[in-house]
XYZ file of C-alpha atoms in Angstrom:
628
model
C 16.788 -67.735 -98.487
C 15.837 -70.144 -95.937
C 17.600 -70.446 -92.280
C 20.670 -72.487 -92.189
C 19.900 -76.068 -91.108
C 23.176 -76.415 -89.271
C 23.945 -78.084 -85.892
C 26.608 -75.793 -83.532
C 29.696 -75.379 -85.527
C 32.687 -77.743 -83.958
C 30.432 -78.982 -81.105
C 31.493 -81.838 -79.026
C 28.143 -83.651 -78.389
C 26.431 -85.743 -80.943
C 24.030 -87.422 -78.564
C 23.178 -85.799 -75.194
C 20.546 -86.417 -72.663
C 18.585 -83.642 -70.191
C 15.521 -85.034 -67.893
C 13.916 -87.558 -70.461
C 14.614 -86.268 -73.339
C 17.897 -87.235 -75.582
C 18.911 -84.847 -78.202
C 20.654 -86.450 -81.551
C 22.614 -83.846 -83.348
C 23.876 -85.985 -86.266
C 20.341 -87.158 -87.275
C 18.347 -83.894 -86.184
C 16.057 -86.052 -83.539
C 14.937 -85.432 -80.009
C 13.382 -88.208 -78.363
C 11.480 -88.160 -75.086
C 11.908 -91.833 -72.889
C 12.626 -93.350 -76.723
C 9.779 -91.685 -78.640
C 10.508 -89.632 -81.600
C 8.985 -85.747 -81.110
C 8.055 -83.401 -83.761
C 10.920 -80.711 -83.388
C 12.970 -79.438 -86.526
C 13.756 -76.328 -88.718
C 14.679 -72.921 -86.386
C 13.098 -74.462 -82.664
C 15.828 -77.343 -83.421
C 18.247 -75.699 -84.157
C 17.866 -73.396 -81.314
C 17.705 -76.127 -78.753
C 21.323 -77.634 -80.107
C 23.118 -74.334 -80.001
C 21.650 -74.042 -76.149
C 22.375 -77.741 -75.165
C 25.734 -77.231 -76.537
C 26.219 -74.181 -74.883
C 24.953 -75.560 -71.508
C 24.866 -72.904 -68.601
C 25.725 -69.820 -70.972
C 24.028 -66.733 -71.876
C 23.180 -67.289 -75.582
C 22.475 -63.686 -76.932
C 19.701 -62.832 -79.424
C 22.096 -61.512 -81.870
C 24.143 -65.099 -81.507
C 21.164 -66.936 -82.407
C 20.479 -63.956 -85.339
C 24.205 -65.103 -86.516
C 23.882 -68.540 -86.017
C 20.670 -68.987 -87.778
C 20.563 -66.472 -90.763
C 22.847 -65.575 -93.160
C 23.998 -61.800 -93.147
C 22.395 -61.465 -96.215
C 18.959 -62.345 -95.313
C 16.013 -60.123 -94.782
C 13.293 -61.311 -91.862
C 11.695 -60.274 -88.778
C 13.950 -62.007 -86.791
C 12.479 -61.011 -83.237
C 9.140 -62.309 -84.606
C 10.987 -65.235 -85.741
C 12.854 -66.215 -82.609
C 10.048 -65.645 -80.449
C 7.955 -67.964 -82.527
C 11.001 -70.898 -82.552
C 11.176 -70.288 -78.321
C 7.488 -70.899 -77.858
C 7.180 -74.224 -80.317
C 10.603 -75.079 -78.744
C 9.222 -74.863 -75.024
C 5.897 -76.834 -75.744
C 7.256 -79.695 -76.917
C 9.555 -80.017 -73.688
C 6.572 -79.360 -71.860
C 8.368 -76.034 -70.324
C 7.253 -72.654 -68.758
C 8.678 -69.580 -69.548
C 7.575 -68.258 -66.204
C 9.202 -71.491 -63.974
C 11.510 -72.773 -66.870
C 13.175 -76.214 -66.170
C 15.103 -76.159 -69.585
C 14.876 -72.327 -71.176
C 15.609 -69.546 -69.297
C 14.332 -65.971 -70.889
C 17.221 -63.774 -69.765
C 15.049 -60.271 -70.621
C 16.741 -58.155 -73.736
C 19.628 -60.102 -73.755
C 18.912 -63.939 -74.793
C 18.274 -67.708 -73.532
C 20.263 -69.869 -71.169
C 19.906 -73.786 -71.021
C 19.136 -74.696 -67.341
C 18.664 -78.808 -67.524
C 21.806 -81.036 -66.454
C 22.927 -82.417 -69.619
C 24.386 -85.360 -69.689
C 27.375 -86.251 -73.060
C 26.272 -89.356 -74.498
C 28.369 -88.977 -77.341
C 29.782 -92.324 -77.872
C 33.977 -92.218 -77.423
C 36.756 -95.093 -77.355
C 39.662 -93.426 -74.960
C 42.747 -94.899 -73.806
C 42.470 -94.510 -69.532
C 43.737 -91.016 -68.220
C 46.511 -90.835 -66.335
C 45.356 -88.116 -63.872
C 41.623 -88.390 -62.141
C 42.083 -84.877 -61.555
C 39.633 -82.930 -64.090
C 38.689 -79.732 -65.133
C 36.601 -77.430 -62.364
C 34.531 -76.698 -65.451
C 32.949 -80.434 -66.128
C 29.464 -81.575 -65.877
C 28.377 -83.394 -63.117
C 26.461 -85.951 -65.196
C 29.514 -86.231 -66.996
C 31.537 -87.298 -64.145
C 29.333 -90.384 -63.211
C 29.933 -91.271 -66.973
C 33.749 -90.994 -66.794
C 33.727 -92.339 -63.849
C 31.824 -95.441 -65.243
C 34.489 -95.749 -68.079
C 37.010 -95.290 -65.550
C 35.552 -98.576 -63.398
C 35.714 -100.594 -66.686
C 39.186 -99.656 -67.799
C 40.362 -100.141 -64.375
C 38.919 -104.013 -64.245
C 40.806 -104.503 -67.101
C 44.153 -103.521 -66.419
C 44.257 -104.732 -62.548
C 43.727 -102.878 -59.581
C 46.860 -102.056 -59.249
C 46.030 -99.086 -61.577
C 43.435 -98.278 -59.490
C 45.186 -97.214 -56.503
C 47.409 -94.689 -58.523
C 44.501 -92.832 -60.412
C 43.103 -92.211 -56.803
C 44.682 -89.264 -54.986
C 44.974 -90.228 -51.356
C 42.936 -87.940 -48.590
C 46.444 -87.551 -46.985
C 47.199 -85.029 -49.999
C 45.740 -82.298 -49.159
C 44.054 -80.362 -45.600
C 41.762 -83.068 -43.021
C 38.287 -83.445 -44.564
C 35.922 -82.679 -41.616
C 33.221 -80.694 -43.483
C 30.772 -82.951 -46.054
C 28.139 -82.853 -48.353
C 26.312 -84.821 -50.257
C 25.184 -84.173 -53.653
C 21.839 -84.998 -55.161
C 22.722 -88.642 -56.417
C 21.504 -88.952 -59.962
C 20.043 -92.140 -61.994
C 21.133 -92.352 -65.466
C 18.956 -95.467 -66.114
C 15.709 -94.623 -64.579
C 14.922 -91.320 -65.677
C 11.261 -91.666 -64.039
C 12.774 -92.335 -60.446
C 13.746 -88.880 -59.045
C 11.336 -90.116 -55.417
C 13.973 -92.859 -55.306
C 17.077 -91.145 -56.133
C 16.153 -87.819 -53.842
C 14.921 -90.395 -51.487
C 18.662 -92.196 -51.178
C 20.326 -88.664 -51.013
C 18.456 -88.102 -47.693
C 18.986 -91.383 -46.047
C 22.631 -91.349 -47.243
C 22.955 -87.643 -45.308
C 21.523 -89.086 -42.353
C 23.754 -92.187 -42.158
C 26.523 -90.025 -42.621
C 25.170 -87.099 -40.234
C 25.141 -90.016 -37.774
C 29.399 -89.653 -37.713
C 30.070 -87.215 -34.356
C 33.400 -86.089 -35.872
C 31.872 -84.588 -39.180
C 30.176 -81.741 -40.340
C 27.402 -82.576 -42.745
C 25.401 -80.302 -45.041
C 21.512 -80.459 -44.653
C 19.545 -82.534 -47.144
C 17.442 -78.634 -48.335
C 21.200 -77.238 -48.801
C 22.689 -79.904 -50.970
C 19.393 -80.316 -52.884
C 19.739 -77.061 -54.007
C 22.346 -77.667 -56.304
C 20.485 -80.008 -58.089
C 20.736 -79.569 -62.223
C 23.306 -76.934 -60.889
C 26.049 -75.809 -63.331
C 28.272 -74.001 -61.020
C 31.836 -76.145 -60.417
C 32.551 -78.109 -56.943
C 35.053 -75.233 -55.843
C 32.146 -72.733 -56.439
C 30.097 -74.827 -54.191
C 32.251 -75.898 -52.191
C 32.866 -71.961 -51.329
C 29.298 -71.180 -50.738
C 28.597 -74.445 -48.777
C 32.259 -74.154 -46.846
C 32.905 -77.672 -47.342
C 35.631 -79.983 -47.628
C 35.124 -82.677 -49.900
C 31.569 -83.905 -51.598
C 30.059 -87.254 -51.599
C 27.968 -87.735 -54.948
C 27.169 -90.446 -57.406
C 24.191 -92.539 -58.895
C 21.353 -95.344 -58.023
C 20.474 -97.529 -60.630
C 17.581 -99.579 -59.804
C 16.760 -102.580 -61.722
C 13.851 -105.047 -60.238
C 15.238 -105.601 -56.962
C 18.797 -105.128 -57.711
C 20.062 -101.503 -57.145
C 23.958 -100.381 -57.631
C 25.107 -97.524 -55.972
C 28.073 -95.631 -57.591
C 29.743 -93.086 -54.911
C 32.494 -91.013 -55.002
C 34.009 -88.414 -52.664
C 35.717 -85.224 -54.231
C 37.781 -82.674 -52.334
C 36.373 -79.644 -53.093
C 39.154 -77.064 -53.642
C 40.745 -79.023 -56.112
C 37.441 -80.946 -57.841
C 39.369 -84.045 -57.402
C 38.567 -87.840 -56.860
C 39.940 -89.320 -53.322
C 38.269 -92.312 -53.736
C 35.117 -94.195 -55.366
C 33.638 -97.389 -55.165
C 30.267 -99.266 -56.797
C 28.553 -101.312 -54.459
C 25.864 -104.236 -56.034
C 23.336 -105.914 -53.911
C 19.564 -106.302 -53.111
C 17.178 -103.337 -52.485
C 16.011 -105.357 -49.114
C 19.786 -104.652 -48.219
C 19.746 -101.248 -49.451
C 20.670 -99.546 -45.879
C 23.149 -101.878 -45.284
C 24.987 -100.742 -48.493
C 24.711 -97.361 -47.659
C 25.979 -97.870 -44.185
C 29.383 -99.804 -46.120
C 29.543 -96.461 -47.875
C 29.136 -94.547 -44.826
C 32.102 -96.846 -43.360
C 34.339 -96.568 -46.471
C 34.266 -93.107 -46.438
C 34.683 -92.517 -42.681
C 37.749 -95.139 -43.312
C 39.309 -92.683 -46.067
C 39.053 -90.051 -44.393
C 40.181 -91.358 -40.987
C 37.361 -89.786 -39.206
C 37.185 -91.213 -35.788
C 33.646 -93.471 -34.999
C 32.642 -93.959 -31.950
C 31.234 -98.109 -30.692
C 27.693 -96.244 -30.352
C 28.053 -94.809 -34.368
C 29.793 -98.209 -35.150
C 27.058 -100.191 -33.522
C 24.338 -98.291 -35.331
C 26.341 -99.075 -38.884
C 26.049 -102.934 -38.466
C 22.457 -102.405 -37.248
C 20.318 -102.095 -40.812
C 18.494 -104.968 -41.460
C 16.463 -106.024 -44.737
C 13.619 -104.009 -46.179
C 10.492 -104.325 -47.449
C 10.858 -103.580 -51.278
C 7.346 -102.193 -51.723
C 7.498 -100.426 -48.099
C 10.389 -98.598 -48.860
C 9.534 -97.921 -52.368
C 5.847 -96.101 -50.625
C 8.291 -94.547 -48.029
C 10.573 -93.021 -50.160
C 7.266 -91.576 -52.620
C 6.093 -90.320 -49.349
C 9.317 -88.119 -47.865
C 9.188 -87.028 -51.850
C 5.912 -85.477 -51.154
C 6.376 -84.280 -47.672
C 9.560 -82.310 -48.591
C 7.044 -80.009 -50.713
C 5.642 -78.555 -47.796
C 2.069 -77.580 -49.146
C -1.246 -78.793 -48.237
C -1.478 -81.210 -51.259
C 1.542 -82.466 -51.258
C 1.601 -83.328 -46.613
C -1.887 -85.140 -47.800
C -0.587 -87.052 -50.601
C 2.470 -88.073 -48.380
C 0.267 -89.698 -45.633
C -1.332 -91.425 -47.968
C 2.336 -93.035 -49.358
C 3.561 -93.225 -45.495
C 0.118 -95.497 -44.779
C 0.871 -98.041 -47.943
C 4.233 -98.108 -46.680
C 2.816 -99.124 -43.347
C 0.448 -101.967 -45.110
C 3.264 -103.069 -46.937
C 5.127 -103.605 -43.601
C 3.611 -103.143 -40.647
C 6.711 -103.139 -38.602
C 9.223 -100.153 -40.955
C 9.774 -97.584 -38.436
C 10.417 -95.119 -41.190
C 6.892 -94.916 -42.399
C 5.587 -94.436 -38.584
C 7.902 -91.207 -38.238
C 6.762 -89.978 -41.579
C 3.372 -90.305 -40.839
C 3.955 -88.141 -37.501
C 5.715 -85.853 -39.258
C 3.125 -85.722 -41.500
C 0.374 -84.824 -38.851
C 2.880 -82.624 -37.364
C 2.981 -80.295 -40.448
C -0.599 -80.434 -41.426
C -1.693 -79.777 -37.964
C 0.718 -76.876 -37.754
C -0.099 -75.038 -41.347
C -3.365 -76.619 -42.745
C -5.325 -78.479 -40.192
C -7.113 -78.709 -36.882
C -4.665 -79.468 -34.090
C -6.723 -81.163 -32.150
C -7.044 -83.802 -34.664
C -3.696 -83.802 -36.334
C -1.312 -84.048 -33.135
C -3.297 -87.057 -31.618
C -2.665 -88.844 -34.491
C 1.172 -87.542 -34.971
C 1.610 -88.672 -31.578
C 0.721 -92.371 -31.833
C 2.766 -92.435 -35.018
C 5.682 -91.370 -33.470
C 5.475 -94.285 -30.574
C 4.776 -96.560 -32.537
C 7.954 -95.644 -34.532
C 9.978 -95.705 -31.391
C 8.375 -98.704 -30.207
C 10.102 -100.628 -33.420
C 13.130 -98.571 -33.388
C 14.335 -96.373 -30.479
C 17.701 -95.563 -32.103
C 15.521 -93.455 -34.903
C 16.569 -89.689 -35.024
C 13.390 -89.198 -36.789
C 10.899 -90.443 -34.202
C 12.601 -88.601 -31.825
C 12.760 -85.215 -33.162
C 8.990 -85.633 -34.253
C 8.239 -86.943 -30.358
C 9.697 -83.175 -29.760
C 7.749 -81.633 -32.212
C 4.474 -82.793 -30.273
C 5.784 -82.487 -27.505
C 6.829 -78.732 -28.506
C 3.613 -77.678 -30.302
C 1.002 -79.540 -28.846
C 1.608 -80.535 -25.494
C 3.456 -77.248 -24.498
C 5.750 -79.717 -22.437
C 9.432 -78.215 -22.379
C 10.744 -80.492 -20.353
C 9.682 -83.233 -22.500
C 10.940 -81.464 -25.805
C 14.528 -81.083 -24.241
C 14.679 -84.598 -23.112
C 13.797 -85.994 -26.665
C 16.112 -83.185 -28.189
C 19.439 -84.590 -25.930
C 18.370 -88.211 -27.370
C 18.452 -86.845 -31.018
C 21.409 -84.757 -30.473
C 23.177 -88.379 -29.697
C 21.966 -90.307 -32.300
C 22.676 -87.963 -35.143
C 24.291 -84.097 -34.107
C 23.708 -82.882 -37.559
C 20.173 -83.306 -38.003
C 18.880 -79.674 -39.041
C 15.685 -80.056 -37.071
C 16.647 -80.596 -33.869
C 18.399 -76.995 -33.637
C 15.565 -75.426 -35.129
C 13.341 -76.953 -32.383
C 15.906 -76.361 -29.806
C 15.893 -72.936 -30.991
C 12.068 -72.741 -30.312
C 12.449 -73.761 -27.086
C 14.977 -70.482 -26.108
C 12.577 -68.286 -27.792
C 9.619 -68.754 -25.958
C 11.504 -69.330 -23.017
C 12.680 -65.354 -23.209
C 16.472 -66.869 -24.026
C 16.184 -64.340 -27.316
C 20.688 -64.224 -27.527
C 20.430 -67.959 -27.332
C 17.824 -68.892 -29.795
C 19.691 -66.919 -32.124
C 23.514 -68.690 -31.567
C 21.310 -71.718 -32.243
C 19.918 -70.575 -35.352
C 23.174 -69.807 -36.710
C 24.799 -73.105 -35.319
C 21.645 -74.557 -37.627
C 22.228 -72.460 -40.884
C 26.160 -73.386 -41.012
C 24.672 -76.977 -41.478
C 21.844 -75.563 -43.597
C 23.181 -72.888 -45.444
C 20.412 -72.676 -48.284
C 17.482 -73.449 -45.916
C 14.427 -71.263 -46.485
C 12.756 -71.984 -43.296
C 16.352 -71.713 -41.224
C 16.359 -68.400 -42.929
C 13.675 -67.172 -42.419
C 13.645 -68.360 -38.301
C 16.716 -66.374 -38.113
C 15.052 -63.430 -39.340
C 11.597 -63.804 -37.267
C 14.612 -64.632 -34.133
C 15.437 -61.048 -34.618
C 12.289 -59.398 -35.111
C 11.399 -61.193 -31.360
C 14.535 -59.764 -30.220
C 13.319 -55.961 -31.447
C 16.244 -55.872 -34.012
C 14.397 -55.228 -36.995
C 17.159 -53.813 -39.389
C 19.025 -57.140 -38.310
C 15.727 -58.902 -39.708
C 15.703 -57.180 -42.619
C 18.911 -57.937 -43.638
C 17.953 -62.053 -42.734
C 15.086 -61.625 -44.579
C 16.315 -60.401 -47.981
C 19.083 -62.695 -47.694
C 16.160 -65.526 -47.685
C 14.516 -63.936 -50.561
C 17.954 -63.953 -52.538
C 17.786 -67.170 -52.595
C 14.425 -67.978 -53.409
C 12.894 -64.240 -54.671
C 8.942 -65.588 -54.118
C 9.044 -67.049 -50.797
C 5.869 -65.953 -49.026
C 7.223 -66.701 -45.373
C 10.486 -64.933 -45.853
C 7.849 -61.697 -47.618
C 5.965 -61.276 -44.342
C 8.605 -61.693 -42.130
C 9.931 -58.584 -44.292
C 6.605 -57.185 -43.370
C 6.734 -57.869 -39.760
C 10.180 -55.817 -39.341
C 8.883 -52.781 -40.913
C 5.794 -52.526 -38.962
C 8.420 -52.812 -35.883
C 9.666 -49.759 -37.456
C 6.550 -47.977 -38.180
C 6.903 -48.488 -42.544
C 3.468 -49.564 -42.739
C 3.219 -48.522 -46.078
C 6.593 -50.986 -46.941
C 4.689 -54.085 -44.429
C 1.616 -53.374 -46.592
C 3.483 -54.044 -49.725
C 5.501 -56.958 -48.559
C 2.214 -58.594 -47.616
C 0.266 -58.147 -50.738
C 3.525 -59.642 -52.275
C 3.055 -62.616 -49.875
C -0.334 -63.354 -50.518
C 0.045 -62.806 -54.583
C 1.663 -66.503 -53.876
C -0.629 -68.193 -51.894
C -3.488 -65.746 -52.273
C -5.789 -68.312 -50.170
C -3.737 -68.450 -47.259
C -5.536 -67.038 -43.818
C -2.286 -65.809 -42.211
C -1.165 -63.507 -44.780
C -4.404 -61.824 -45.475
C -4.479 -61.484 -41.678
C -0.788 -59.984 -41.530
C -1.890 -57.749 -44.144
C -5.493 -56.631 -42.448
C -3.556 -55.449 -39.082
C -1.436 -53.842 -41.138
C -4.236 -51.692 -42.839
C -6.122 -50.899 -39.022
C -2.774 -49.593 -37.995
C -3.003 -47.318 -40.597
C -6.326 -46.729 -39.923
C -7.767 -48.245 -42.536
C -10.227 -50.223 -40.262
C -12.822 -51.018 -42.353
C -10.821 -52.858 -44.771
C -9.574 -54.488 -41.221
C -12.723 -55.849 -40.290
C -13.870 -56.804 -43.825
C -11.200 -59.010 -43.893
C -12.049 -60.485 -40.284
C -15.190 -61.041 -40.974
C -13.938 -63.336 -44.415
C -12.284 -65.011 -42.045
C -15.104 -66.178 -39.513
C -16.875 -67.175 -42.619
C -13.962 -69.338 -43.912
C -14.165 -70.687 -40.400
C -17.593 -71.957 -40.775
C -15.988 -74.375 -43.693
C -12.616 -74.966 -42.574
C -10.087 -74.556 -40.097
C -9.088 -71.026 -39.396
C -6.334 -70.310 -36.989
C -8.221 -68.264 -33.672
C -4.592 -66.643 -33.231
C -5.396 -65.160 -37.021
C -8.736 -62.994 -35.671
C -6.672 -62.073 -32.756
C -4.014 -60.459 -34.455
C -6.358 -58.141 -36.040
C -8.287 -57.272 -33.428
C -5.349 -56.456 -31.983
C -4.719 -54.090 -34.378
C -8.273 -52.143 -34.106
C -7.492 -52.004 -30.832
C -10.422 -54.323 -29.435
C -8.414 -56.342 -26.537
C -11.645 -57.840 -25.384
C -11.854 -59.786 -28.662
C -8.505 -60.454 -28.955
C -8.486 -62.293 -25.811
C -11.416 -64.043 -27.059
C -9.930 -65.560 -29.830
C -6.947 -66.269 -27.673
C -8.794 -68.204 -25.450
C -10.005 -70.200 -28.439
C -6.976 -70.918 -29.794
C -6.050 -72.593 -26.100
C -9.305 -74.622 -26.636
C -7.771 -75.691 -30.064
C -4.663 -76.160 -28.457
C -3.209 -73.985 -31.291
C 0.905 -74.574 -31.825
C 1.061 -70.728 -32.918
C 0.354 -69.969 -29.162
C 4.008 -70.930 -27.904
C 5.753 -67.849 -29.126
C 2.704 -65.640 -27.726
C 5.650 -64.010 -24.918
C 7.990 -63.538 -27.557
C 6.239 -62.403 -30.742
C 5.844 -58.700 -30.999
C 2.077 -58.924 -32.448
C 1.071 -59.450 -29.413
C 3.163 -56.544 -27.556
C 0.118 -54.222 -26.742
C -1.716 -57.204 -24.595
C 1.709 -57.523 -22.195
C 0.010 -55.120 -19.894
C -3.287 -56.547 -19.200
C -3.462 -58.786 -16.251
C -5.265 -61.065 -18.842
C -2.160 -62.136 -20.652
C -0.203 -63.127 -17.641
C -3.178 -65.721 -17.129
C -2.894 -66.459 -20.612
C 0.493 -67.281 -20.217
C 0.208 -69.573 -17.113
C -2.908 -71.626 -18.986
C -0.225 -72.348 -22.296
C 2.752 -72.822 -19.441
C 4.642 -70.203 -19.928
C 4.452 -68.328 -16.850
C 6.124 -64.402 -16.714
C-alpha cells in the first residue's frame, strides 16, 4: 500500500511562506521566488507536517503515523531518511548548519525557518490588539497590515481604542529592537539588517533609554520563542519591530512597539516616503516612540533628530551591503565590505557613513588578518575624513578610538574620543568595550571588568562581550571566574573558536594542560588556518614538554611569514613557553616595529607573566607607553 498523500490533518495554513520559498498545501506545490520545484510524495509531505508544526519537535514515530498506515510493512527508517535528504536538497539546506530542518538525534525533526501564514482570510476587525504570547512574528506584521486597512476604513477613531496606552502598565525605559523583516523583497536581508542597525543607533542616541545591542537583538532572528520569553532573557521593557518594503525609491516602514510582559501593541504607525529621506523617517519613528513613551530628550538628542538630510540611493544601498559584510567578522567577508564601503564612497563622495565603515574596516583587518602598518594608516584617514563631513557621527568617533587605542598606543587620545561618543550615543556597545581596554592595560583589572558588565547588560548575546569578560578575568588571575564566562559564551554559540581558547587560557592558569590542549585543538578544528590558535596550542604542548612539537609548529609559522602576515607576538608566545626569553624578546621587539595592536595588553595578559622579571620588559613597556 502506498504512503498516504495527505496534508496535516485540520491544519490552519493553506499557503505559507519561509525565506523564498512558499509552500501550497491545497495544490501540493512549493515554489521558490515564483518557480515551481520538484518536491512531492513522502519529502512533501514531510515538509507540510513540519511547516505546520513550526518550532516543535516532530518525532520519528509521528511522521511513521502520519505517513503510513498501521497496516503497512516498510523500512521506515530507510524511508524517512531518504524523504529528509531529497527534502533538504531542494531547499538548498545542511543537515550540519540547517536553516530549515533541524536533525534532533533519535528523537525527530524540528522546522527552524520563520514562517510566515499566507493563508488568505476575510475577518471582521478584533476588538482587542492584545494576542496570544504564542503567535508568529511574521504573522504579526500581517495582522498588523489587516489591522491598518480595517482601521482606514472605519475612522481613526477606532484606532485609538485598539491601541493600549503606555500609561497601562510599568514606565518603558529598557528597548529593543527586533530584526525588521521584508515581506516583499525576500532578496533584501543587507537592507532590512541594514535598517535594524541604523534604527538602534537613532534610538541608542535617546540618554534616558536603555537599548539592546544590534548582535543581541539579531539573535533572535527566525526566532520562535514568544516576546515575554525574550523579553526575560533580554530584560526589556517593550520591543520595537516591524518591516521595510522597498520598492524603486519608495520604501515604507511599518513599526510597532510591544510591551513585553504582556506581548501587547502600545502603538504602531507606517511611515511612506523616499529612500533619499530614509533617516529622516527613521528619526520620526525615533520621535514617535520617545513621544509614547514620554521619555525625556534632551535639545542636543532633539537637534540631532531634525539633522538627517537626503541620501544617496546607490550610496546607501553600497553602505548598507557593506556593514552586511563587515558584521561577519572573517577575512573574506572585512575584504568584501571595503570593497562595498569604497562604491559607496564613489557613489557619494561626501556620506560620512561609508568613511567610518571603511575605517572600521581597516581597523578589523589590521587587527585579525593584516599588516598593521598598512591597515591603520589607511583606517585613520577614513575616519577624518568621516568626521570632517560629520562630527556628530558616533561611528567615526569610536573608530578614531580604535586607532587611537591599537595603533597609536595614545590613551589620552582614546579617552577623549570615548567622552565624545559617550555623548552622542551612551548605548553604543563599542565604546565600553574600548573603554574597557583602556582599564585593562592600564592595571585597572576591578574596573575593566564593571565595564564589561555595564557592556553585556546592553549586549546580552554578544560573543565578543563574552568572551572579553572572560579573558577580563583570566588578566585578573581568576580563572574559575573565566571558566564560568567562557562556557556561558559557548552556550550560546557551542563552536566559537575565541570563546574555546579563552577556555584554554584559564586552564593553563590552573596547570590543566591536558584540558588547554583540548580546548585548543577544538579551536583550531574551526579555523584550522588561523596562526593564533595553532600558536596557543604549541605553548601549550612545550609546557608539557612536548617541545619538539613546539618548535615544529614555530618554525610553520616563520614560513607562513615569508607569504603572509604573521603576528611577531604569535612566535613570542611560544618561545615563551620553551623557555627561550632571548627570542621572545626578539619577536617582541618586532612586533613594536609592526606596531602590532596585540602589544597593548602585554602588562596585563598572563602569557607573558614569566618575562615581568627581566629588566627587558620594563623597557618594553616604556617603548609601547605603558610604563610599570
Amino acid at each position: 500500500m502506498p504512503p498516504s498523500s495527505s496534508v496535516p490533518q485540520n491544519s490552519t495554513l493553506s499557503t505559507a511562506r519561509f525565506g523564498p520559498f512558499e509552500i501550497d498545501l491545497r495544490t501540493c506545490e512549493l515554489r521558490k521566488l515564483g518557480i515551481k520545484l520538484k518536491l512531492s510524495g513522502q519529502p512533501f509531505q514531510i515538509l507540510a507536517i513540519l511547516v505546520e508544526r513550526r518550532g516543535e519537535l516532530v518525532t520519528r514515530e509521528e511522521l511513521r503515523e502520519s505517513l503510513w498506515p498501521a497496516d503497512t510493512f516498510v523500512d521506515f527508517e530507510h524511508g524517512v531518511n531518504t524523504a529528509v535528504k531529497t527534502l533538504r536538497q531542494v531547499l538548498g539546506d545542511s543537515a550540519g548548519t540547517p536553516l530549515y530542518i533541524e536533525t534532533l538525534p533519535r528523537r525527530g525533526y524540528r522546522f527552524l525557518g520563520r514562517v510566515e501564514d499566507c493563508t488568505p482570510t476575510v475577518t471582521t476587525p478584533p476588538t482587542s490588539v492584545a494576542t496570544p504570547a504564542t503567535r508568529s512574528r511574521r504573522s504579526v506584521l500581517i495582522a498588523f497590515a489587516l489591522l491598518t486597512f480595517a482601521v482606514l476604513a472605519v475612522g481613526a477613531g477606532s484606532l485609538n481604542r485598539r491601541f493600549t496606552s503606555s500609561a497601562n502598565g510599568p514606565q518603558i525605559r529598557n528597548l529593543a529592537v527586533l530584526p525588521f523583516e521584508s515581506p516583499v523583497n525576500l532578496d533584501q536581508e543587507y537592507f532590512t539588517d541594514g535598517m535594524t542597525e541604523s534604527l538602534i543607533t537613532e534610538l541608542g542616541q535617546l540618554s534616558a533609554l536603555r537599548v539592546t545591542s544590534q548582535t543581541s537583538s539579531m539573535h533572535y532572528k527566525g526566532t520562535h520563542k514568544t516576546l515575554p520569553e525574550i523579553g526575560h532573557e533580554l530584560n526589556v521593557d517593550a520591543f520595537v519591530e516591524g518591516s521595510v518594503e522597498r520598492s524603486g525609491n519608495r520604501v515604507r516602514i511599518r513599526a510597532q512597539l510591544i510591551r513585553a510582559s504582556t506581548d501587547t501593541q502600545i502603538w504602531a504607525k507606517t511611515f511612506d516616503g523616499d529612500i533619499r529621506d530614509i533617516f529622516t523617517m527613521q528619526s520620526q519613528v525615533t520621535q514617535a516612540i520617545a513621544n509614547e513613551i514620554r521619555v525625556r530628550i534632551t535639545p542636543q538628542e532633539q537637534s540631532h533628530l531634525h539633522s538627517a538630510g537626503p541620501v544617496n540611493p546607490d550610496a546607501l544601498d553600497a553602505y548598507l551591503k557593506g556593514r552586511y559584510f563587515w558584521n561577519k567578522f572573517t577575512r573574506d567577508g572585512v575584504l568584501k565590505s571595503a570593497e562595498y564601503f569604497n562604491l559607496s564612497i564613489q557613489n557619494d563622495p561626501n556620506y560620512a557613513p561609508a568613511y567610518a565603515g571603511l575605517a572600521d574596516a581597516h581597523i578589523v583587518f589590521g587587527n585579525l588578518f593584516g599588516r598593521p602598518t598598512q591597515e591603520f594608516p589607511k583606517a585613520k584617514e577614513a575616519a577624518m575624513k568621516a568626521l570632517d563631513l560629520d562630527e556628530s557621527l558616533v561611528e567615526a568617533h569610536v573608530a578614531m578610538a580604535a586607532i587611537h587605542l591599537f595603533f597609536d598606543w595614545d590613551l589620552p587620545g582614546v579617552q577623549k574620543e570615548l567622552v565624545r561618543s559617550k555623548e552622542l550615543n551612551p548605548n553604543f556597545i563599542r565604546i565600553y568595550n574600548l573603554e574597557a581596554y583602556c582599564f585593562e592595560i592600564s592595571g585597572n583589572l576591578a574596573d575593566s571588568i564593571v565595564v564589561m558588565k555595564q557592556g553585556l547588560r546592553l549586549d546580552p548575546l554578544s560573543l565578543i562581550s563574552g568572551v572579553d569578560l572572560g579573558f577580563a578575568y583570566s588578566f585578573a588571575h581568576r580563572p574559575d571566574d573565566a571558566i564560568m564566562q567562557f562556557r556561558e559564551t559557548l552556550e550560546i554559540e557551542p563552536n566559537f573558536p575565541m570563546a574555546q581558547s579563552g577556555l584554554g587560557l584559564a586552564y593553563e592558569q590552573k596547570h590543566d594542560f591536558a584540558k588547554a590542549q583540548a580546548e585548543y585543538r577544538s579551536a583550531l578544528a574551526q579555523d584550522p588556518d588561523n596562526s593564533f590558535w595553532l600558536a596557543m596550542l604549541a605553548r601549550a604542548d612545550a609546557r608539557t614538554g612536548n617541545k619538539s612539537a613546539a618548535r615544529r609548529t614555530l618554525r610553520e609559522l616563520e614560513r607562513r611569514s615569508h607569504r603572509q602576515f604573521v603576528e611577531p607576538t604569535f612566535m613570542a608566545m611560544i618561545n615563551i613557553g620553551l623557555g627561550d626569553k632571548d627570542a621572545a624578546f626578539a619577536s617582541l621587539g618586532k612586533a613594536i616595529d609592526e606596531r602590532s595592536a596585540k602589544l597593548i595588553w602585554l602588562n596585563a595578559d598572563p602569557i607573558y607573566d614569566d618575562l615581568h622579571s627581566d629588566p627587558r620588559f620594563t623597557e618594553l613597556l616604556h617603548r609601547i607607553g605603558l610604563q610599570r
